[in-house]
Short mmCIF file of C-alpha atoms in Angstrom, two decimals:
data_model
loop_
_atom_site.label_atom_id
_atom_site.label_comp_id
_atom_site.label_asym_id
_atom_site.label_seq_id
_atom_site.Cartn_x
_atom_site.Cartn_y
_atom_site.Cartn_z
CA UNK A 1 14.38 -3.94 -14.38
CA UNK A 2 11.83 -6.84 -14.43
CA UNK A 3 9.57 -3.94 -13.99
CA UNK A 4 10.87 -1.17 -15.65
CA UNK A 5 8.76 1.96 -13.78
CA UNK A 6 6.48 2.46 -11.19
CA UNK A 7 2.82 0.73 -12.22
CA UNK A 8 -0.11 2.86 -11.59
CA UNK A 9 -2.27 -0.12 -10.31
CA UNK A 10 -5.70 1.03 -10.09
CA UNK A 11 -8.30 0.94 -12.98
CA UNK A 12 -8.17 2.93 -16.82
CA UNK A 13 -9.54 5.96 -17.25
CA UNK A 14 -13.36 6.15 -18.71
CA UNK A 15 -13.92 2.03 -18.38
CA UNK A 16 -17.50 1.58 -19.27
CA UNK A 17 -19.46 -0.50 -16.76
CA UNK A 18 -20.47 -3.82 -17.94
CA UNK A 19 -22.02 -6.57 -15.84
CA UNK A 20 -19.86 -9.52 -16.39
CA UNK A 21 -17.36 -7.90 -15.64
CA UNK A 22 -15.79 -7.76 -11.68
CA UNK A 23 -16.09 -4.60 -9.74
CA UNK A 24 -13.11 -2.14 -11.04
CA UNK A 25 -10.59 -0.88 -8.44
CA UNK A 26 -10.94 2.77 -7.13
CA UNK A 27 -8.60 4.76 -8.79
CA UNK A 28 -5.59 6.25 -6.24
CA UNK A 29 -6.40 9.44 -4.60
CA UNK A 30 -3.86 12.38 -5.65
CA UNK A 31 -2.11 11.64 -2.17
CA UNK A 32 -2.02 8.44 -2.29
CA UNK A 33 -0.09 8.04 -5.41
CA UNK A 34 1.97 10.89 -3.96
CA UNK A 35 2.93 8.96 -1.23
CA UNK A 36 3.42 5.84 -2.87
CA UNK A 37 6.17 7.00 -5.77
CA UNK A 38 7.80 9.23 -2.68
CA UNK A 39 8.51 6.29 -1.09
CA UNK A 40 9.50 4.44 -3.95
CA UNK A 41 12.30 7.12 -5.09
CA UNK A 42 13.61 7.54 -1.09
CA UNK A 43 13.45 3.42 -1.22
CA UNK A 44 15.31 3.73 -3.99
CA UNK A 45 17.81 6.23 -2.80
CA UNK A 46 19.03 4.12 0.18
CA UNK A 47 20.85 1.11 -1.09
CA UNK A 48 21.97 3.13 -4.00
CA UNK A 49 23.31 5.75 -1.27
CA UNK A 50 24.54 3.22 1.31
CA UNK A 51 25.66 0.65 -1.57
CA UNK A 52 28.22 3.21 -2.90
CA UNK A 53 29.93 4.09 0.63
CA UNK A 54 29.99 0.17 1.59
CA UNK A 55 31.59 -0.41 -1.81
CA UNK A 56 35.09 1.54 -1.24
CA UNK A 57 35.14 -0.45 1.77
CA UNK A 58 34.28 -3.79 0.20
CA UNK A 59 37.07 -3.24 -2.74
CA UNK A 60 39.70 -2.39 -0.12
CA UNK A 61 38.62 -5.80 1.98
CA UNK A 62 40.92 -8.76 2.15
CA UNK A 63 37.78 -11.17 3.19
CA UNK A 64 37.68 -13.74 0.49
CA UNK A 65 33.78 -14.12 1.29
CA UNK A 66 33.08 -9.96 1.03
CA UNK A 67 35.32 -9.96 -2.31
CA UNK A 68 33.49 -7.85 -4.91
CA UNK A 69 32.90 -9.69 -8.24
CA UNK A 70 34.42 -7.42 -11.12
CA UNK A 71 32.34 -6.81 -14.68
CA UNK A 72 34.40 -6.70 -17.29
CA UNK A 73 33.35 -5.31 -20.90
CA UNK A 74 33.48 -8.19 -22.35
CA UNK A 75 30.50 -9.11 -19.17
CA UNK A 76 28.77 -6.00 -20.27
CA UNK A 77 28.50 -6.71 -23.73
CA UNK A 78 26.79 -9.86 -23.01
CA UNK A 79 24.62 -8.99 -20.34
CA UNK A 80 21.45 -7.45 -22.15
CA UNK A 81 21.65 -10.84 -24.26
CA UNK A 82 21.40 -12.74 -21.22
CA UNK A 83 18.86 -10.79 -19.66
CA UNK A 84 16.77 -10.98 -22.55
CA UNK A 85 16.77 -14.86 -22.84
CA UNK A 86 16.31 -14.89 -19.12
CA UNK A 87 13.29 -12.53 -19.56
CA UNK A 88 12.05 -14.48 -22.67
CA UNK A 89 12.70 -17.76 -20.43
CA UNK A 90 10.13 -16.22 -17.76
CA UNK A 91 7.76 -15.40 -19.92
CA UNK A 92 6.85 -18.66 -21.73
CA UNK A 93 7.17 -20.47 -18.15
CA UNK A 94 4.47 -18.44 -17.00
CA UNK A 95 2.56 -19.12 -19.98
CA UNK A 96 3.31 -22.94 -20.56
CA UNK A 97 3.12 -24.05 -16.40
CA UNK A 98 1.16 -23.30 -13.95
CA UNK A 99 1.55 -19.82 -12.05
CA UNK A 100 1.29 -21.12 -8.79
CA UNK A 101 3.90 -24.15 -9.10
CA UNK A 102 6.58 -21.79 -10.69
CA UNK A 103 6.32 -18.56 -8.04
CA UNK A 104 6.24 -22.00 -5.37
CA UNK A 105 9.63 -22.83 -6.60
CA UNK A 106 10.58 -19.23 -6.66
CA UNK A 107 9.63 -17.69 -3.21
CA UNK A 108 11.60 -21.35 -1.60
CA UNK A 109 14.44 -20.06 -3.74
CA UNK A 110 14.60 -16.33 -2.76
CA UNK A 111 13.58 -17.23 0.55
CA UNK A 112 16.98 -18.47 0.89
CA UNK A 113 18.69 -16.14 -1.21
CA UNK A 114 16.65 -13.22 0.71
CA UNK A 115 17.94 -14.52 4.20
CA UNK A 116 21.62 -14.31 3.44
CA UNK A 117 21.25 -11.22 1.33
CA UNK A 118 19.65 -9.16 4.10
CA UNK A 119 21.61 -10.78 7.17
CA UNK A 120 24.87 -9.50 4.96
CA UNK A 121 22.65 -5.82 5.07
CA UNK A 122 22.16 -5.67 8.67
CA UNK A 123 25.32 -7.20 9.82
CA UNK A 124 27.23 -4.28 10.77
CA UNK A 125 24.75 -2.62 11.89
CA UNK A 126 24.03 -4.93 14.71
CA UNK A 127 27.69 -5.36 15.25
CA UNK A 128 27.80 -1.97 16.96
CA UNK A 129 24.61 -3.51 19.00
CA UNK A 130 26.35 -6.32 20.56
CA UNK A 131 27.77 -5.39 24.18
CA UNK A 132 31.94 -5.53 24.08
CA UNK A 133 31.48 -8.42 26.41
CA UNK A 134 29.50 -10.53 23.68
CA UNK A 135 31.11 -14.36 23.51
CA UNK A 136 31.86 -13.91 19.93
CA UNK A 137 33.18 -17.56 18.02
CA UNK A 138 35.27 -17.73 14.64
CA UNK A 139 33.95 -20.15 11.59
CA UNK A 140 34.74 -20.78 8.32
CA UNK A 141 33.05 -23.03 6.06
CA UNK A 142 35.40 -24.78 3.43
CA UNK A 143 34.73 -26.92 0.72
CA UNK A 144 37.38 -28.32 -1.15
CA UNK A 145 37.68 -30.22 -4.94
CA UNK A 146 40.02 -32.94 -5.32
CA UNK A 147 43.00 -33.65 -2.86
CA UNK A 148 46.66 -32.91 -2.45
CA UNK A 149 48.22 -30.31 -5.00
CA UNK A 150 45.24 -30.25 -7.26
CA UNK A 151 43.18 -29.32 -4.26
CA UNK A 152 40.59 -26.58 -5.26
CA UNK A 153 38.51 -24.40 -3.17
CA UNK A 154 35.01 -24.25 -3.77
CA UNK A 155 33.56 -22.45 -1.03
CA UNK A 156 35.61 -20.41 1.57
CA UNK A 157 33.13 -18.66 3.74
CA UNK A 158 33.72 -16.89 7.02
CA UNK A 159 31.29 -16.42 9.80
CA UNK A 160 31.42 -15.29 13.38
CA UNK A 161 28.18 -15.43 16.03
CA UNK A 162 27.06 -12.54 15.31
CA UNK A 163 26.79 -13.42 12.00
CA UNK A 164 24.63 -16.62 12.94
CA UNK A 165 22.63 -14.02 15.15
CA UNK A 166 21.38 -11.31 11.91
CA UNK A 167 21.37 -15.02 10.34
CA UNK A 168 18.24 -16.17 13.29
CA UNK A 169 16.54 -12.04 12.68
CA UNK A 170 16.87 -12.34 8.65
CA UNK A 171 15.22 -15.62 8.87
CA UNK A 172 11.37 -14.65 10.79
CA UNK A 173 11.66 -11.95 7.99
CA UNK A 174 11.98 -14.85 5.37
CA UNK A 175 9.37 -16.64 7.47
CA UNK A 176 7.42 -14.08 7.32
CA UNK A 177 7.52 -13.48 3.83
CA UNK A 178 6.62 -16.73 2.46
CA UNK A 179 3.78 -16.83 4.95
CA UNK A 180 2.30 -13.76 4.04
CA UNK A 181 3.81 -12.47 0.85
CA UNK A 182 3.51 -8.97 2.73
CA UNK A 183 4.55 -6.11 0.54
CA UNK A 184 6.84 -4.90 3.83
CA UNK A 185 8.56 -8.35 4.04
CA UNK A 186 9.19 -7.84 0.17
CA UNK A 187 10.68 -4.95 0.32
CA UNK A 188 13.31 -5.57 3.44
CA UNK A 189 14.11 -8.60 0.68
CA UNK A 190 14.35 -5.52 -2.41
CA UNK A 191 16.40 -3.37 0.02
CA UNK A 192 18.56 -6.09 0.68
CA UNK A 193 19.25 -7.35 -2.90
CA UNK A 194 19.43 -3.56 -3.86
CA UNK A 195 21.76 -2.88 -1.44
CA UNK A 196 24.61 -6.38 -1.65
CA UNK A 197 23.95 -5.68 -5.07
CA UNK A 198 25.52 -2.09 -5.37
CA UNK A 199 28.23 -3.68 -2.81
CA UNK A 200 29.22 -6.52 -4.35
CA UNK A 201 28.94 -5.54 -8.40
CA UNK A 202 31.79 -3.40 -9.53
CA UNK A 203 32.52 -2.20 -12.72
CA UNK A 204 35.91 -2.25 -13.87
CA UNK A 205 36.00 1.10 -15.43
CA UNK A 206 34.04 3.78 -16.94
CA UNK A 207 33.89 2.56 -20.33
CA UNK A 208 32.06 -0.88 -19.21
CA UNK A 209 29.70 1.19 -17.59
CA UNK A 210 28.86 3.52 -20.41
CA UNK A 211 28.61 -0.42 -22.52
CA UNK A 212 26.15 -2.07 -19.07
CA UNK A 213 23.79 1.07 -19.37
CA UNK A 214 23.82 1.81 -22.75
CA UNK A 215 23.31 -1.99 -23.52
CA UNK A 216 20.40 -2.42 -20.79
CA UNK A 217 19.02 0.93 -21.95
CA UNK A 218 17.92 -0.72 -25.48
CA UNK A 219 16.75 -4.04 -23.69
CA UNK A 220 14.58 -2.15 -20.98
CA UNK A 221 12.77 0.02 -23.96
CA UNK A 222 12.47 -3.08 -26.38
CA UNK A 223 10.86 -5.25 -23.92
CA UNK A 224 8.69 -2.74 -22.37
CA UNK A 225 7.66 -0.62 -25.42
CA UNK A 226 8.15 -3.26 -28.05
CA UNK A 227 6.34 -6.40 -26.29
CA UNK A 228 4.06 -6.84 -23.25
CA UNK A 229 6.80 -9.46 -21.90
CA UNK A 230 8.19 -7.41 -19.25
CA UNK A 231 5.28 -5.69 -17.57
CA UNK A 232 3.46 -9.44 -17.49
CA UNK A 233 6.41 -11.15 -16.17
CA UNK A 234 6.71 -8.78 -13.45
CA UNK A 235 3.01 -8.85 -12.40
CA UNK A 236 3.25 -12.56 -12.26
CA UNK A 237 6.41 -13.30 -11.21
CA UNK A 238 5.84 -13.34 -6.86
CA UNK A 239 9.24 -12.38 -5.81
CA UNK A 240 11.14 -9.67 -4.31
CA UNK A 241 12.77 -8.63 -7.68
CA UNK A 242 10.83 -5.20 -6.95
CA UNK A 243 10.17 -2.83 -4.15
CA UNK A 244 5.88 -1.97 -4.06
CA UNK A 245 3.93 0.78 -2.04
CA UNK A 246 0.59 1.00 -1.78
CA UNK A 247 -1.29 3.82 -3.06
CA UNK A 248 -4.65 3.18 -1.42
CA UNK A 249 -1.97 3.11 2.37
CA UNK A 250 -3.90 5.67 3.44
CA UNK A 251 -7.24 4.39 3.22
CA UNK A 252 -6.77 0.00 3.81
CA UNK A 253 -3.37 0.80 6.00
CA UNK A 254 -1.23 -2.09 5.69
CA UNK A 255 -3.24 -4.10 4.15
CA UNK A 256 -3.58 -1.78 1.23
CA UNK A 257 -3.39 -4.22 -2.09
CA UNK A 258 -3.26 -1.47 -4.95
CA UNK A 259 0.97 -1.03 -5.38
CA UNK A 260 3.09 0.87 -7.29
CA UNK A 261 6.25 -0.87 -8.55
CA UNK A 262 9.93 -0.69 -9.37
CA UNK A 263 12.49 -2.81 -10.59
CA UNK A 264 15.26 -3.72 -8.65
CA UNK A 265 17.45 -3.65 -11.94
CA UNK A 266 16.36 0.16 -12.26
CA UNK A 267 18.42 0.41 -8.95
CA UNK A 268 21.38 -1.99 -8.38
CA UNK A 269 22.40 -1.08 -12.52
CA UNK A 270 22.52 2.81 -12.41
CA UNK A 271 23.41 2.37 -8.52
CA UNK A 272 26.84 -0.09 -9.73
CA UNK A 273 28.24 3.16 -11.99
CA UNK A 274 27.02 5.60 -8.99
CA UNK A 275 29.37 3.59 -6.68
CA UNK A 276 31.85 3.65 -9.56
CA UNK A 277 32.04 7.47 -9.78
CA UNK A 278 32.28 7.77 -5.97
CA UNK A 279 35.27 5.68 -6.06
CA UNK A 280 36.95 7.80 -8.63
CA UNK A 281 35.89 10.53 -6.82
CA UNK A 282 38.23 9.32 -3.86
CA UNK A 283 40.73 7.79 -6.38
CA UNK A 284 41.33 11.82 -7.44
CA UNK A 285 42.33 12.60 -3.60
CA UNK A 286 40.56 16.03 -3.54
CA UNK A 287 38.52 15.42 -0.63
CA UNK A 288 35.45 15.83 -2.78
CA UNK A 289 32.81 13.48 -4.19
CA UNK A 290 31.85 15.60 -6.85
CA UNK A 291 31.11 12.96 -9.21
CA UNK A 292 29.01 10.97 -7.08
CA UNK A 293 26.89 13.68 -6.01
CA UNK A 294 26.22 14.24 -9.42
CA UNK A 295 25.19 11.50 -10.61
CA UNK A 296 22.77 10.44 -7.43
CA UNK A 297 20.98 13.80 -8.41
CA UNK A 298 20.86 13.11 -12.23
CA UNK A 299 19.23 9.50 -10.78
CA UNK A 300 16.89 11.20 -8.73
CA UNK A 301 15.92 13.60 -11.81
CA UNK A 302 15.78 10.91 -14.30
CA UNK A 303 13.72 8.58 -11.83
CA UNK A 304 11.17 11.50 -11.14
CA UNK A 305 11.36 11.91 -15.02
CA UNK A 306 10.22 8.37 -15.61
CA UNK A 307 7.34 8.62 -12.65
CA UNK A 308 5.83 12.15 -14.14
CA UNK A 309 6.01 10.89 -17.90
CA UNK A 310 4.49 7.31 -16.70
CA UNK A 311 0.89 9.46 -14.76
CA UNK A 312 0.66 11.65 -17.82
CA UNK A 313 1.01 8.29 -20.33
CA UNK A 314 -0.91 6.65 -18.04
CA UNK A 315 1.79 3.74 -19.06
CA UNK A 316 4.36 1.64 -17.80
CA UNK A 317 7.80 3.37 -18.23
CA UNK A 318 11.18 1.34 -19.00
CA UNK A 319 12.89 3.22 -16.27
CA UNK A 320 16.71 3.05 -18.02
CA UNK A 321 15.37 5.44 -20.70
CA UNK A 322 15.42 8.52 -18.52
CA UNK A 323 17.93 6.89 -16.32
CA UNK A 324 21.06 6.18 -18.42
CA UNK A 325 21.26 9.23 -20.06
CA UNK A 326 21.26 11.49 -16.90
CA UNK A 327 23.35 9.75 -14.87
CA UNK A 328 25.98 9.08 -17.83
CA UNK A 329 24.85 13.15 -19.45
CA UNK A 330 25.39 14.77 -15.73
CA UNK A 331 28.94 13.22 -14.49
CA UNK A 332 30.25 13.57 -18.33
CA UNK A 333 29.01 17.13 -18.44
CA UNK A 334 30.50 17.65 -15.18
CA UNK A 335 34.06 16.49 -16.38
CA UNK A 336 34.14 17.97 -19.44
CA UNK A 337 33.47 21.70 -17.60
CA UNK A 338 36.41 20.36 -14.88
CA UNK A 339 38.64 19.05 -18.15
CA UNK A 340 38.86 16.31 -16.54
CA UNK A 341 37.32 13.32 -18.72
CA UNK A 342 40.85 11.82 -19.71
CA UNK A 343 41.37 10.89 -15.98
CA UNK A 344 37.49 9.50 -16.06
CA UNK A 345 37.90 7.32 -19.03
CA UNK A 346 41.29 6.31 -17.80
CA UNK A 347 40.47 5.35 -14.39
CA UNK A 348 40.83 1.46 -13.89
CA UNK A 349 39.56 -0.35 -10.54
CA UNK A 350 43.29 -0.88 -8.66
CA UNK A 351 42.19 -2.88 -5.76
CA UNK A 352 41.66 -6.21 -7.35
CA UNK A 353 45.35 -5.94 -8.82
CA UNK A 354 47.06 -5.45 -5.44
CA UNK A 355 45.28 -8.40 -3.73
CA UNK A 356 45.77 -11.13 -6.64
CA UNK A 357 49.06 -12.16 -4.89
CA UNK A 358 47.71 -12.41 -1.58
CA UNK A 359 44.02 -13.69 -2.38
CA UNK A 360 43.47 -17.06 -3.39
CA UNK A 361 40.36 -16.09 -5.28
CA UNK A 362 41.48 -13.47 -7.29
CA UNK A 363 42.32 -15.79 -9.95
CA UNK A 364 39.50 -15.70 -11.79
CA UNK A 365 39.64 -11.79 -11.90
CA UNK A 366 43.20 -11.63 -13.39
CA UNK A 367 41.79 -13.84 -16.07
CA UNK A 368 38.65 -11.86 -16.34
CA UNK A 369 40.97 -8.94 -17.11
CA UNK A 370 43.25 -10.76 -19.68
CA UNK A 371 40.21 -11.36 -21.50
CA UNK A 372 39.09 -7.67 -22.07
#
């Protein structure tokens, strides 16, 4: 969402030449930009896609380090405000300091992040990799708060060697990227993010997703119709917070420098109620994912909505406008033909219940739901 839509990058129609100024970019041939917002929606598609089906197995996971962390309403309703001072925070950075210091500070910090985030992505897929004969060692990494009875866990984090092993291939990616700041290494970061985020983020219910999107829905038009704070922070802010393709790829190959853009918010938020709807799809035991199904094709139409309106505008797009309504519209429409919005609007994430007596973490979720 830091970038609401994909950016056409390349130069404004009917620029008059003037000799002070530097040489204008070529504008993107017609298959160019084809290819580039293509491969932004199919980029798209994956963690959303992939996200969802790791999800059911993340909520049903007694691992205290793959526990998903549960929004609440109450979270909802004050996530556009904190995304907005956040935003606002970025902004006056980048106008007070120095670019270069601040996206320093930044790329050591995702760097990290990045690392861990895609090492979680590829982990069980190299799992299956490993031969059966692989000397595989248990670890767990503890930290502890006080001593005794009043002894508090701060940190309870479980690792094998594999683990350390996607930990050694994530990092020459991270290497990699803060060498080079290459678009590809940027987007195996976006991917990543995309992709722990849909895992990892569940909404509680229905309702708090109809508050997240319809919340972030106002904040991504404000800021990108009502202010120029969200398209500059994004094209100064050097971080994987968005997946790029080149649209001049097929004439400057991989070193192409002319990108089209999209927010990683404008995938992990829709891509959170997605996984949502595919878990009350399975929650209904029908043997049928009709909900999610309908909603990842009301997020493909709304994101191919926001591409076509943005290369007619010949403006950047807050994505969440044509997104939240079609992926909230479609799945609503859907129940209300199947009479079956009472058991939507009813449905109430049962997993994190069931494991509070057996999970020493699930504290905090208990009280999360107390105060809803």
């Amino acid at each position: 969402m830091e970038e609401a839509a994909a950016l056409n990058g390349s130069a404004g129609p009917g620029a008059s030449p003037s000799p002070p100024a530097p040489a204008a970019r070529p504008p993107a041939t017609p298959e160019g930009m084809a290819l580039a917002y293509g491969s932004l929606v199919l980029m798209a598609l994956l963690p959303i896609f992939f996200g969802a089906l790791r999800s059911v197995s993340c909520a049903k996971s007694k691992n205290s380090s793959e526990m998903p962390e549960t929004i609440t309403s109450r979270d909802a309703a004050r996530f556009p405000i904190v995304a907005s001072c956040t935003l606002l925070g970025l902004y006056l950075f980048f106008k007070i300091f120095s670019q270069e210091y601040i996206n320093l500070l930044l790329s050591m910090y995702f760097f990290v992040l990045g690392i861990l985030a895609l090492s979680h992505t590829i982990s069980p897929m190299m799992n299956r990799l490993f031969p059966a004969n692989f000397p595989n060692k248990q670890y767990q990494l503890l930290f502890t708060q006080g001593s005794g009875e009043s002894k508090e866990e701060i940190v309870n984090y479980e690792f094998d060697t594999k683990d350390l092993v996607c930990l050694a291939l994530s990092s020459v990616v991270g290497v990699w990227y803060l060498l080079r700041k290459h678009w590809i290494a940027n987007n195996l970061f976006g991917l990543a993010f995309s992709l722990n985020g849909v895992e990892l983020l569940h909404l509680n219910n229905v309702s708090t997703g109809c508050i997240l999107l319809g919340g972030l829905f106002i904040y991504d038009v404000f800021w990108v119709f009502g202010t120029n704070v969200m398209v500059t922070v994004a094209k100064s802010f050097e971080a994987p917070i968005k997946l790029v393709f080149p649209q001049d790829l097929l004439e400057k190959g991989l070193e192409a420098d002319n990108f089209a853009m999209l927010g990683l918010g404008d995938i992990v938020i829709p891509g959170i109620f997605i996984a949502l709807l595919l878990r009350f799809d399975i929650s209904l035991k029908k043997n049928t994912h009709t909900y999610f199904y309908t909603s990842f094709v009301a997020y493909i139409f709304g994101l191919g909505l926001t591409i076509f309106i943005m290369h007619i505008f010949k403006h950047a797009q807050p994505a969440l406008l044509y997104l939240v309504p079609a992926c909230i519209g479609f799945p609503l429409l859907v129940a209300l033909a199947k009479g079956e919005v009472t058991e939507m609007f009813s449905y109430e994430e049962s997993s994190a219940p069931k494991e509070v007596p057996g999970a020493p973490k699930e504290e905090p979720t208990a009280a999360d739901k107390k105060e809803k």
